[in-house]
JSON list of C-alpha atoms in Angstrom, two decimals:
[
{"chain": "A", "resi": 1, "resn": "MET", "atom": "CA", "xyz": [-13.68, 0.99, -12.05]},
{"chain": "A", "resi": 2, "resn": "VAL", "atom": "CA", "xyz": [-12.01, 1.75, -8.73]},
{"chain": "A", "resi": 3, "resn": "LYS", "atom": "CA", "xyz": [-9.91, -0.57, -7.03]},
{"chain": "A", "resi": 4, "resn": "VAL", "atom": "CA", "xyz": [-10.03, -1.22, -3.35]},
{"chain": "A", "resi": 5, "resn": "LYS", "atom": "CA", "xyz": [-7.21, -2.26, -0.45]},
{"chain": "A", "resi": 6, "resn": "PHE", "atom": "CA", "xyz": [-7.71, -2.42, 2.78]},
{"chain": "A", "resi": 7, "resn": "CYS", "atom": "CA", "xyz": [-4.84, -2.83, 5.07]},
{"chain": "A", "resi": 8, "resn": "GLY", "atom": "CA", "xyz": [-3.78, -3.77, 8.73]},
{"chain": "A", "resi": 9, "resn": "MET", "atom": "CA", "xyz": [-4.85, -6.89, 8.57]},
{"chain": "A", "resi": 10, "resn": "ARG", "atom": "CA", "xyz": [-4.71, -9.43, 11.28]},
{"chain": "A", "resi": 11, "resn": "ARG", "atom": "CA", "xyz": [-8.23, -11.21, 11.85]},
{"chain": "A", "resi": 12, "resn": "LEU", "atom": "CA", "xyz": [-8.94, -14.04, 9.53]},
{"chain": "A", "resi": 13, "resn": "GLU", "atom": "CA", "xyz": [-12.98, -12.84, 9.65]},
{"chain": "A", "resi": 14, "resn": "ASP", "atom": "CA", "xyz": [-12.21, -9.56, 8.40]},
{"chain": "A", "resi": 15, "resn": "ALA", "atom": "CA", "xyz": [-10.07, -10.69, 5.83]},
{"chain": "A", "resi": 16, "resn": "LEU", "atom": "CA", "xyz": [-13.16, -13.09, 4.61]},
{"chain": "A", "resi": 17, "resn": "ASP", "atom": "CA", "xyz": [-15.19, -10.19, 5.14]},
{"chain": "A", "resi": 18, "resn": "ALA", "atom": "CA", "xyz": [-13.27, -8.10, 3.18]},
{"chain": "A", "resi": 19, "resn": "ALA", "atom": "CA", "xyz": [-13.10, -10.51, 0.44]},
{"chain": "A", "resi": 20, "resn": "ARG", "atom": "CA", "xyz": [-16.72, -11.62, 0.00]},
{"chain": "A", "resi": 21, "resn": "LEU", "atom": "CA", "xyz": [-17.32, -7.36, 0.20]},
{"chain": "A", "resi": 22, "resn": "GLY", "atom": "CA", "xyz": [-15.32, -7.68, -2.96]},
{"chain": "A", "resi": 23, "resn": "VAL", "atom": "CA", "xyz": [-12.42, -5.83, -1.86]},
{"chain": "A", "resi": 24, "resn": "HIS", "atom": "CA", "xyz": [-9.30, -6.24, -4.82]},
{"chain": "A", "resi": 25, "resn": "ALA", "atom": "CA", "xyz": [-6.77, -6.62, -2.36]},
{"chain": "A", "resi": 26, "resn": "LEU", "atom": "CA", "xyz": [-5.84, -6.90, 1.32]},
{"chain": "A", "resi": 27, "resn": "GLY", "atom": "CA", "xyz": [-2.62, -5.81, 2.58]},
{"chain": "A", "resi": 28, "resn": "PHE", "atom": "CA", "xyz": [-0.86, -6.98, 5.78]},
{"chain": "A", "resi": 29, "resn": "ILE", "atom": "CA", "xyz": [1.67, -5.04, 7.60]},
{"chain": "A", "resi": 30, "resn": "PHE", "atom": "CA", "xyz": [5.18, -6.93, 8.63]},
{"chain": "A", "resi": 31, "resn": "VAL", "atom": "CA", "xyz": [6.41, -3.64, 10.49]},
{"chain": "A", "resi": 32, "resn": "LYS", "atom": "CA", "xyz": [6.25, -4.60, 13.84]},
{"chain": "A", "resi": 33, "resn": "ALA", "atom": "CA", "xyz": [6.56, -0.87, 15.32]},
{"chain": "A", "resi": 34, "resn": "SER", "atom": "CA", "xyz": [2.70, -1.07, 13.14]},
{"chain": "A", "resi": 35, "resn": "PRO", "atom": "CA", "xyz": [-0.12, -1.52, 15.64]},
{"chain": "A", "resi": 36, "resn": "ARG", "atom": "CA", "xyz": [-1.92, -3.42, 12.93]},
{"chain": "A", "resi": 37, "resn": "TYR", "atom": "CA", "xyz": [2.27, -5.64, 12.53]},
{"chain": "A", "resi": 38, "resn": "ILE", "atom": "CA", "xyz": [1.62, -9.14, 12.63]},
{"chain": "A", "resi": 39, "resn": "ALA", "atom": "CA", "xyz": [3.82, -11.90, 12.79]},
{"chain": "A", "resi": 40, "resn": "PRO", "atom": "CA", "xyz": [4.23, -14.01, 8.46]},
{"chain": "A", "resi": 41, "resn": "GLU", "atom": "CA", "xyz": [3.66, -17.24, 10.34]},
{"chain": "A", "resi": 42, "resn": "ASP", "atom": "CA", "xyz": [0.04, -15.70, 11.29]},
{"chain": "A", "resi": 43, "resn": "ALA", "atom": "CA", "xyz": [-0.66, -13.85, 8.46]},
{"chain": "A", "resi": 44, "resn": "GLN", "atom": "CA", "xyz": [0.60, -17.16, 5.79]},
{"chain": "A", "resi": 45, "resn": "GLU", "atom": "CA", "xyz": [-2.44, -18.67, 8.42]},
{"chain": "A", "resi": 46, "resn": "ILE", "atom": "CA", "xyz": [-5.26, -15.89, 6.47]},
{"chain": "A", "resi": 47, "resn": "ILE", "atom": "CA", "xyz": [-3.80, -15.52, 3.38]},
{"chain": "A", "resi": 48, "resn": "SER", "atom": "CA", "xyz": [-3.67, -19.74, 2.80]},
{"chain": "A", "resi": 49, "resn": "GLN", "atom": "CA", "xyz": [-7.42, -19.19, 3.20]},
{"chain": "A", "resi": 50, "resn": "LEU", "atom": "CA", "xyz": [-7.98, -15.78, 1.30]},
{"chain": "A", "resi": 51, "resn": "PRO", "atom": "CA", "xyz": [-9.95, -16.34, -1.98]},
{"chain": "A", "resi": 52, "resn": "PRO", "atom": "CA", "xyz": [-6.93, -16.82, -5.56]},
{"chain": "A", "resi": 53, "resn": "LEU", "atom": "CA", "xyz": [-8.20, -13.02, -6.62]},
{"chain": "A", "resi": 54, "resn": "VAL", "atom": "CA", "xyz": [-7.73, -11.63, -3.73]},
{"chain": "A", "resi": 55, "resn": "VAL", "atom": "CA", "xyz": [-3.90, -9.73, -4.38]},
{"chain": "A", "resi": 56, "resn": "ARG", "atom": "CA", "xyz": [-2.21, -10.63, -0.82]},
{"chain": "A", "resi": 57, "resn": "VAL", "atom": "CA", "xyz": [0.09, -7.48, -0.15]},
{"chain": "A", "resi": 58, "resn": "GLY", "atom": "CA", "xyz": [2.97, -7.07, 2.38]},
{"chain": "A", "resi": 59, "resn": "VAL", "atom": "CA", "xyz": [3.43, -3.69, 3.27]},
{"chain": "A", "resi": 60, "resn": "PHE", "atom": "CA", "xyz": [7.00, -2.83, 4.51]},
{"chain": "A", "resi": 61, "resn": "SER", "atom": "CA", "xyz": [8.73, -0.07, 5.42]},
{"chain": "A", "resi": 62, "resn": "ASP", "atom": "CA", "xyz": [13.09, 0.83, 6.12]},
{"chain": "A", "resi": 63, "resn": "GLN", "atom": "CA", "xyz": [13.78, -2.95, 6.65]},
{"chain": "A", "resi": 64, "resn": "ASN", "atom": "CA", "xyz": [16.34, -4.78, 4.63]},
{"chain": "A", "resi": 65, "resn": "GLU", "atom": "CA", "xyz": [16.47, -7.18, 1.96]},
{"chain": "A", "resi": 66, "resn": "GLN", "atom": "CA", "xyz": [17.19, -10.42, 4.67]},
{"chain": "A", "resi": 67, "resn": "GLU", "atom": "CA", "xyz": [14.10, -9.22, 6.27]},
{"chain": "A", "resi": 68, "resn": "ILE", "atom": "CA", "xyz": [11.59, -8.94, 3.58]},
{"chain": "A", "resi": 69, "resn": "SER", "atom": "CA", "xyz": [13.04, -12.75, 2.28]},
{"chain": "A", "resi": 70, "resn": "ALA", "atom": "CA", "xyz": [12.21, -13.35, 5.10]},
{"chain": "A", "resi": 71, "resn": "VAL", "atom": "CA", "xyz": [8.96, -12.53, 5.18]},
{"chain": "A", "resi": 72, "resn": "LEU", "atom": "CA", "xyz": [8.70, -13.31, 1.47]},
{"chain": "A", "resi": 73, "resn": "ASP", "atom": "CA", "xyz": [9.77, -17.47, 2.98]},
{"chain": "A", "resi": 74, "resn": "ILE", "atom": "CA", "xyz": [7.06, -17.94, 4.86]},
{"chain": "A", "resi": 75, "resn": "CYS", "atom": "CA", "xyz": [4.21, -15.37, 3.15]},
{"chain": "A", "resi": 76, "resn": "ASP", "atom": "CA", "xyz": [2.55, -16.19, -0.76]},
{"chain": "A", "resi": 77, "resn": "LEU", "atom": "CA", "xyz": [2.10, -12.63, -1.40]},
{"chain": "A", "resi": 78, "resn": "ASP", "atom": "CA", "xyz": [1.90, -11.21, -4.62]},
{"chain": "A", "resi": 79, "resn": "ALA", "atom": "CA", "xyz": [3.27, -8.05, -4.38]},
{"chain": "A", "resi": 80, "resn": "LEU", "atom": "CA", "xyz": [5.03, -5.87, -1.63]},
{"chain": "A", "resi": 81, "resn": "GLN", "atom": "CA", "xyz": [4.12, -2.61, -0.43]},
{"chain": "A", "resi": 82, "resn": "PHE", "atom": "CA", "xyz": [7.68, 0.05, 0.15]},
{"chain": "A", "resi": 83, "resn": "HIS", "atom": "CA", "xyz": [6.18, 2.07, 2.76]},
{"chain": "A", "resi": 84, "resn": "GLY", "atom": "CA", "xyz": [9.46, 4.36, 3.99]},
{"chain": "A", "resi": 85, "resn": "GLN", "atom": "CA", "xyz": [12.35, 4.99, 2.55]},
{"chain": "A", "resi": 86, "resn": "GLU", "atom": "CA", "xyz": [13.24, 2.19, 0.55]},
{"chain": "A", "resi": 87, "resn": "SER", "atom": "CA", "xyz": [16.14, 2.97, -2.14]},
{"chain": "A", "resi": 88, "resn": "PRO", "atom": "CA", "xyz": [15.11, 2.79, -6.13]},
{"chain": "A", "resi": 89, "resn": "GLU", "atom": "CA", "xyz": [17.43, -0.43, -5.68]},
{"chain": "A", "resi": 90, "resn": "LEU", "atom": "CA", "xyz": [16.09, -1.38, -2.94]},
{"chain": "A", "resi": 91, "resn": "CYS", "atom": "CA", "xyz": [12.69, -2.24, -4.68]},
{"chain": "A", "resi": 92, "resn": "ARG", "atom": "CA", "xyz": [13.91, -2.88, -8.04]},
{"chain": "A", "resi": 93, "resn": "LEU", "atom": "CA", "xyz": [15.99, -6.51, -6.18]},
{"chain": "A", "resi": 94, "resn": "PHE", "atom": "CA", "xyz": [12.21, -7.28, -5.76]},
{"chain": "A", "resi": 95, "resn": "ALA", "atom": "CA", "xyz": [10.95, -6.72, -9.09]},
{"chain": "A", "resi": 96, "resn": "GLU", "atom": "CA", "xyz": [11.35, -8.93, -10.90]},
{"chain": "A", "resi": 97, "resn": "LYS", "atom": "CA", "xyz": [9.62, -11.19, -7.99]},
{"chain": "A", "resi": 98, "resn": "LYS", "atom": "CA", "xyz": [6.38, -9.64, -6.75]},
{"chain": "A", "resi": 99, "resn": "ARG", "atom": "CA", "xyz": [4.45, -6.27, -7.87]},
{"chain": "A", "resi": 100, "resn": "ILE", "atom": "CA", "xyz": [5.72, -3.38, -6.40]},
{"chain": "A", "resi": 101, "resn": "ILE", "atom": "CA", "xyz": [4.31, -0.63, -4.76]},
{"chain": "A", "resi": 102, "resn": "LYS", "atom": "CA", "xyz": [6.40, 1.93, -3.66]},
{"chain": "A", "resi": 103, "resn": "THR", "atom": "CA", "xyz": [4.02, 5.08, -1.66]},
{"chain": "A", "resi": 104, "resn": "PHE", "atom": "CA", "xyz": [5.63, 8.97, -0.85]},
{"chain": "A", "resi": 105, "resn": "ARG", "atom": "CA", "xyz": [4.30, 10.31, 2.09]},
{"chain": "A", "resi": 106, "resn": "VAL", "atom": "CA", "xyz": [2.76, 13.95, 0.67]},
{"chain": "A", "resi": 107, "resn": "LYS", "atom": "CA", "xyz": [3.86, 16.90, 1.83]},
{"chain": "A", "resi": 108, "resn": "ASP", "atom": "CA", "xyz": [4.20, 19.68, -0.67]},
{"chain": "A", "resi": 109, "resn": "GLU", "atom": "CA", "xyz": [5.39, 18.84, -4.23]},
{"chain": "A", "resi": 110, "resn": "SER", "atom": "CA", "xyz": [8.58, 18.13, -3.82]},
{"chain": "A", "resi": 111, "resn": "PHE", "atom": "CA", "xyz": [7.94, 14.08, -4.35]},
{"chain": "A", "resi": 112, "resn": "LEU", "atom": "CA", "xyz": [6.27, 14.27, -7.56]},
{"chain": "A", "resi": 113, "resn": "ASP", "atom": "CA", "xyz": [10.65, 14.77, -7.90]},
{"chain": "A", "resi": 114, "resn": "GLU", "atom": "CA", "xyz": [11.11, 11.30, -6.97]},
{"chain": "A", "resi": 115, "resn": "ILE", "atom": "CA", "xyz": [8.66, 9.37, -8.56]},
{"chain": "A", "resi": 116, "resn": "PRO", "atom": "CA", "xyz": [10.61, 8.83, -11.89]},
{"chain": "A", "resi": 117, "resn": "LYS", "atom": "CA", "xyz": [13.75, 7.30, -10.14]},
{"chain": "A", "resi": 118, "resn": "TYR", "atom": "CA", "xyz": [10.53, 4.42, -9.81]},
{"chain": "A", "resi": 119, "resn": "ASN", "atom": "CA", "xyz": [9.84, 3.69, -12.92]},
{"chain": "A", "resi": 120, "resn": "PHE", "atom": "CA", "xyz": [9.95, 0.57, -12.79]},
{"chain": "A", "resi": 121, "resn": "VAL", "atom": "CA", "xyz": [7.12, 0.02, -9.97]},
{"chain": "A", "resi": 122, "resn": "ASP", "atom": "CA", "xyz": [3.67, -1.09, -10.17]},
{"chain": "A", "resi": 123, "resn": "ALA", "atom": "CA", "xyz": [1.40, 1.56, -8.66]},
{"chain": "A", "resi": 124, "resn": "ILE", "atom": "CA", "xyz": [2.73, 4.61, -6.77]},
{"chain": "A", "resi": 125, "resn": "LEU", "atom": "CA", "xyz": [0.58, 5.12, -3.29]},
{"chain": "A", "resi": 126, "resn": "LEU", "atom": "CA", "xyz": [0.05, 8.34, -2.02]},
{"chain": "A", "resi": 127, "resn": "ASP", "atom": "CA", "xyz": [-0.45, 8.97, 1.59]},
{"chain": "A", "resi": 128, "resn": "SER", "atom": "CA", "xyz": [-0.47, 11.57, 3.91]},
{"chain": "A", "resi": 129, "resn": "PHE", "atom": "CA", "xyz": [2.83, 13.09, 5.41]},
{"chain": "A", "resi": 130, "resn": "HIS", "atom": "CA", "xyz": [3.58, 12.78, 9.62]},
{"chain": "A", "resi": 131, "resn": "PRO", "atom": "CA", "xyz": [6.90, 14.12, 11.08]},
{"chain": "A", "resi": 132, "resn": "HIS", "atom": "CA", "xyz": [6.23, 10.91, 12.89]},
{"chain": "A", "resi": 133, "resn": "LEU", "atom": "CA", "xyz": [4.32, 8.22, 11.37]},
{"chain": "A", "resi": 134, "resn": "LYS", "atom": "CA", "xyz": [4.22, 6.58, 8.13]},
{"chain": "A", "resi": 135, "resn": "GLY", "atom": "CA", "xyz": [0.59, 5.83, 7.73]},
{"chain": "A", "resi": 136, "resn": "GLY", "atom": "CA", "xyz": [-2.33, 5.54, 9.59]},
{"chain": "A", "resi": 137, "resn": "THR", "atom": "CA", "xyz": [-2.70, 9.05, 10.12]},
{"chain": "A", "resi": 138, "resn": "GLY", "atom": "CA", "xyz": [-6.48, 9.26, 8.81]},
{"chain": "A", "resi": 139, "resn": "LYS", "atom": "CA", "xyz": [-5.90, 12.74, 7.64]},
{"chain": "A", "resi": 140, "resn": "SER", "atom": "CA", "xyz": [-5.91, 13.67, 4.33]},
{"chain": "A", "resi": 141, "resn": "PHE", "atom": "CA", "xyz": [-3.82, 16.32, 1.46]},
{"chain": "A", "resi": 142, "resn": "ASN", "atom": "CA", "xyz": [-3.79, 18.64, -1.44]},
{"chain": "A", "resi": 143, "resn": "TRP", "atom": "CA", "xyz": [-5.28, 15.98, -3.85]},
{"chain": "A", "resi": 144, "resn": "HIS", "atom": "CA", "xyz": [-4.54, 18.81, -6.62]},
{"chain": "A", "resi": 145, "resn": "LEU", "atom": "CA", "xyz": [-0.96, 16.95, -5.72]},
{"chain": "A", "resi": 146, "resn": "ALA", "atom": "CA", "xyz": [-1.68, 13.85, -6.51]},
{"chain": "A", "resi": 147, "resn": "ARG", "atom": "CA", "xyz": [-3.73, 14.71, -9.66]},
{"chain": "A", "resi": 148, "resn": "ARG", "atom": "CA", "xyz": [-0.33, 15.98, -10.45]},
{"chain": "A", "resi": 149, "resn": "ALA", "atom": "CA", "xyz": [1.67, 12.85, -9.82]},
{"chain": "A", "resi": 150, "resn": "ARG", "atom": "CA", "xyz": [-0.67, 11.30, -12.14]},
{"chain": "A", "resi": 151, "resn": "GLU", "atom": "CA", "xyz": [1.18, 12.38, -15.39]},
{"chain": "A", "resi": 152, "resn": "PHE", "atom": "CA", "xyz": [4.19, 9.94, -15.13]},
{"chain": "A", "resi": 153, "resn": "GLY", "atom": "CA", "xyz": [1.46, 7.95, -16.55]},
{"chain": "A", "resi": 154, "resn": "ILE", "atom": "CA", "xyz": [2.39, 4.63, -12.85]},
{"chain": "A", "resi": 155, "resn": "PRO", "atom": "CA", "xyz": [-1.22, 3.65, -11.45]},
{"chain": "A", "resi": 156, "resn": "ILE", "atom": "CA", "xyz": [-1.42, 6.81, -8.29]},
{"chain": "A", "resi": 157, "resn": "ILE", "atom": "CA", "xyz": [-3.06, 4.51, -5.50]},
{"chain": "A", "resi": 158, "resn": "LEU", "atom": "CA", "xyz": [-4.51, 7.07, -3.29]},
{"chain": "A", "resi": 159, "resn": "SER", "atom": "CA", "xyz": [-4.23, 6.36, 0.95]},
{"chain": "A", "resi": 160, "resn": "GLY", "atom": "CA", "xyz": [-4.77, 9.36, 4.11]},
{"chain": "A", "resi": 161, "resn": "GLY", "atom": "CA", "xyz": [-7.53, 9.77, 4.92]},
{"chain": "A", "resi": 162, "resn": "LEU", "atom": "CA", "xyz": [-10.31, 8.47, 3.03]},
{"chain": "A", "resi": 163, "resn": "LYS", "atom": "CA", "xyz": [-13.36, 8.25, 4.93]},
{"chain": "A", "resi": 164, "resn": "PRO", "atom": "CA", "xyz": [-17.22, 7.54, 4.17]},
{"chain": "A", "resi": 165, "resn": "ASP", "atom": "CA", "xyz": [-17.78, 11.47, 3.44]},
{"chain": "A", "resi": 166, "resn": "ASN", "atom": "CA", "xyz": [-15.19, 12.02, 1.95]},
{"chain": "A", "resi": 167, "resn": "ILE", "atom": "CA", "xyz": [-13.78, 8.80, -0.37]},
{"chain": "A", "resi": 168, "resn": "LYS", "atom": "CA", "xyz": [-16.67, 9.94, -2.98]},
{"chain": "A", "resi": 169, "resn": "GLN", "atom": "CA", "xyz": [-14.99, 13.47, -4.22]},
{"chain": "A", "resi": 170, "resn": "ALA", "atom": "CA", "xyz": [-11.11, 11.99, -3.70]},
{"chain": "A", "resi": 171, "resn": "ILE", "atom": "CA", "xyz": [-11.78, 9.61, -6.81]},
{"chain": "A", "resi": 172, "resn": "VAL", "atom": "CA", "xyz": [-13.50, 11.98, -9.31]},
{"chain": "A", "resi": 173, "resn": "GLU", "atom": "CA", "xyz": [-10.83, 14.69, -8.57]},
{"chain": "A", "resi": 174, "resn": "VAL", "atom": "CA", "xyz": [-8.16, 11.97, -8.41]},
{"chain": "A", "resi": 175, "resn": "ASN", "atom": "CA", "xyz": [-9.73, 9.51, -10.36]},
{"chain": "A", "resi": 176, "resn": "PRO", "atom": "CA", "xyz": [-6.93, 6.96, -9.17]},
{"chain": "A", "resi": 177, "resn": "TYR", "atom": "CA", "xyz": [-6.45, 2.79, -9.71]},
{"chain": "A", "resi": 178, "resn": "ALA", "atom": "CA", "xyz": [-7.00, 2.45, -6.84]},
{"chain": "A", "resi": 179, "resn": "VAL", "atom": "CA", "xyz": [-7.76, 3.96, -2.73]},
{"chain": "A", "resi": 180, "resn": "ASP", "atom": "CA", "xyz": [-6.44, 1.79, -0.16]},
{"chain": "A", "resi": 181, "resn": "VAL", "atom": "CA", "xyz": [-8.57, 2.63, 3.56]},
{"chain": "A", "resi": 182, "resn": "SER", "atom": "CA", "xyz": [-6.85, 1.28, 7.45]},
{"chain": "A", "resi": 183, "resn": "SER", "atom": "CA", "xyz": [-7.69, 3.64, 9.97]},
{"chain": "A", "resi": 184, "resn": "GLY", "atom": "CA", "xyz": [-11.01, 5.33, 7.68]}
]
């Protein structure tokens, strides 16, 4: 059974509705430039009211160790999603404490060369590349590349342009561990 992650939670009602629908994980975006940004204190207010089996994911992009640690001091997160150009070293710093999801923005097959550097992460999230946006683009990418990424043996979370009219096909073609929906 493919798991489902909703990203960009900002309202308690939405988070509780998602949990009631059986969503496996909820993403809270701690990137101030994002329109889906949520302050850590507001996120914790939602997190504290979620059912215990919903995975709480903090989404970060090119933030330093201190910024991430400051959020962790406030929020009870289960996993960290690194959505920028974070080094393997930075990701590894948090891997002993939290589950790690590393995002790769898929433009072409060159991202495949980077995956082995992150062989310690719990999952990789594949999102469509956009030169100015880091997620929430509403655009899909060549799912053949996602199938190739599965060869590394790390669970795949498929993202990027997933909508009601294509999500079934995406699941059939890629067979991901999970799908991540934000703008779709």
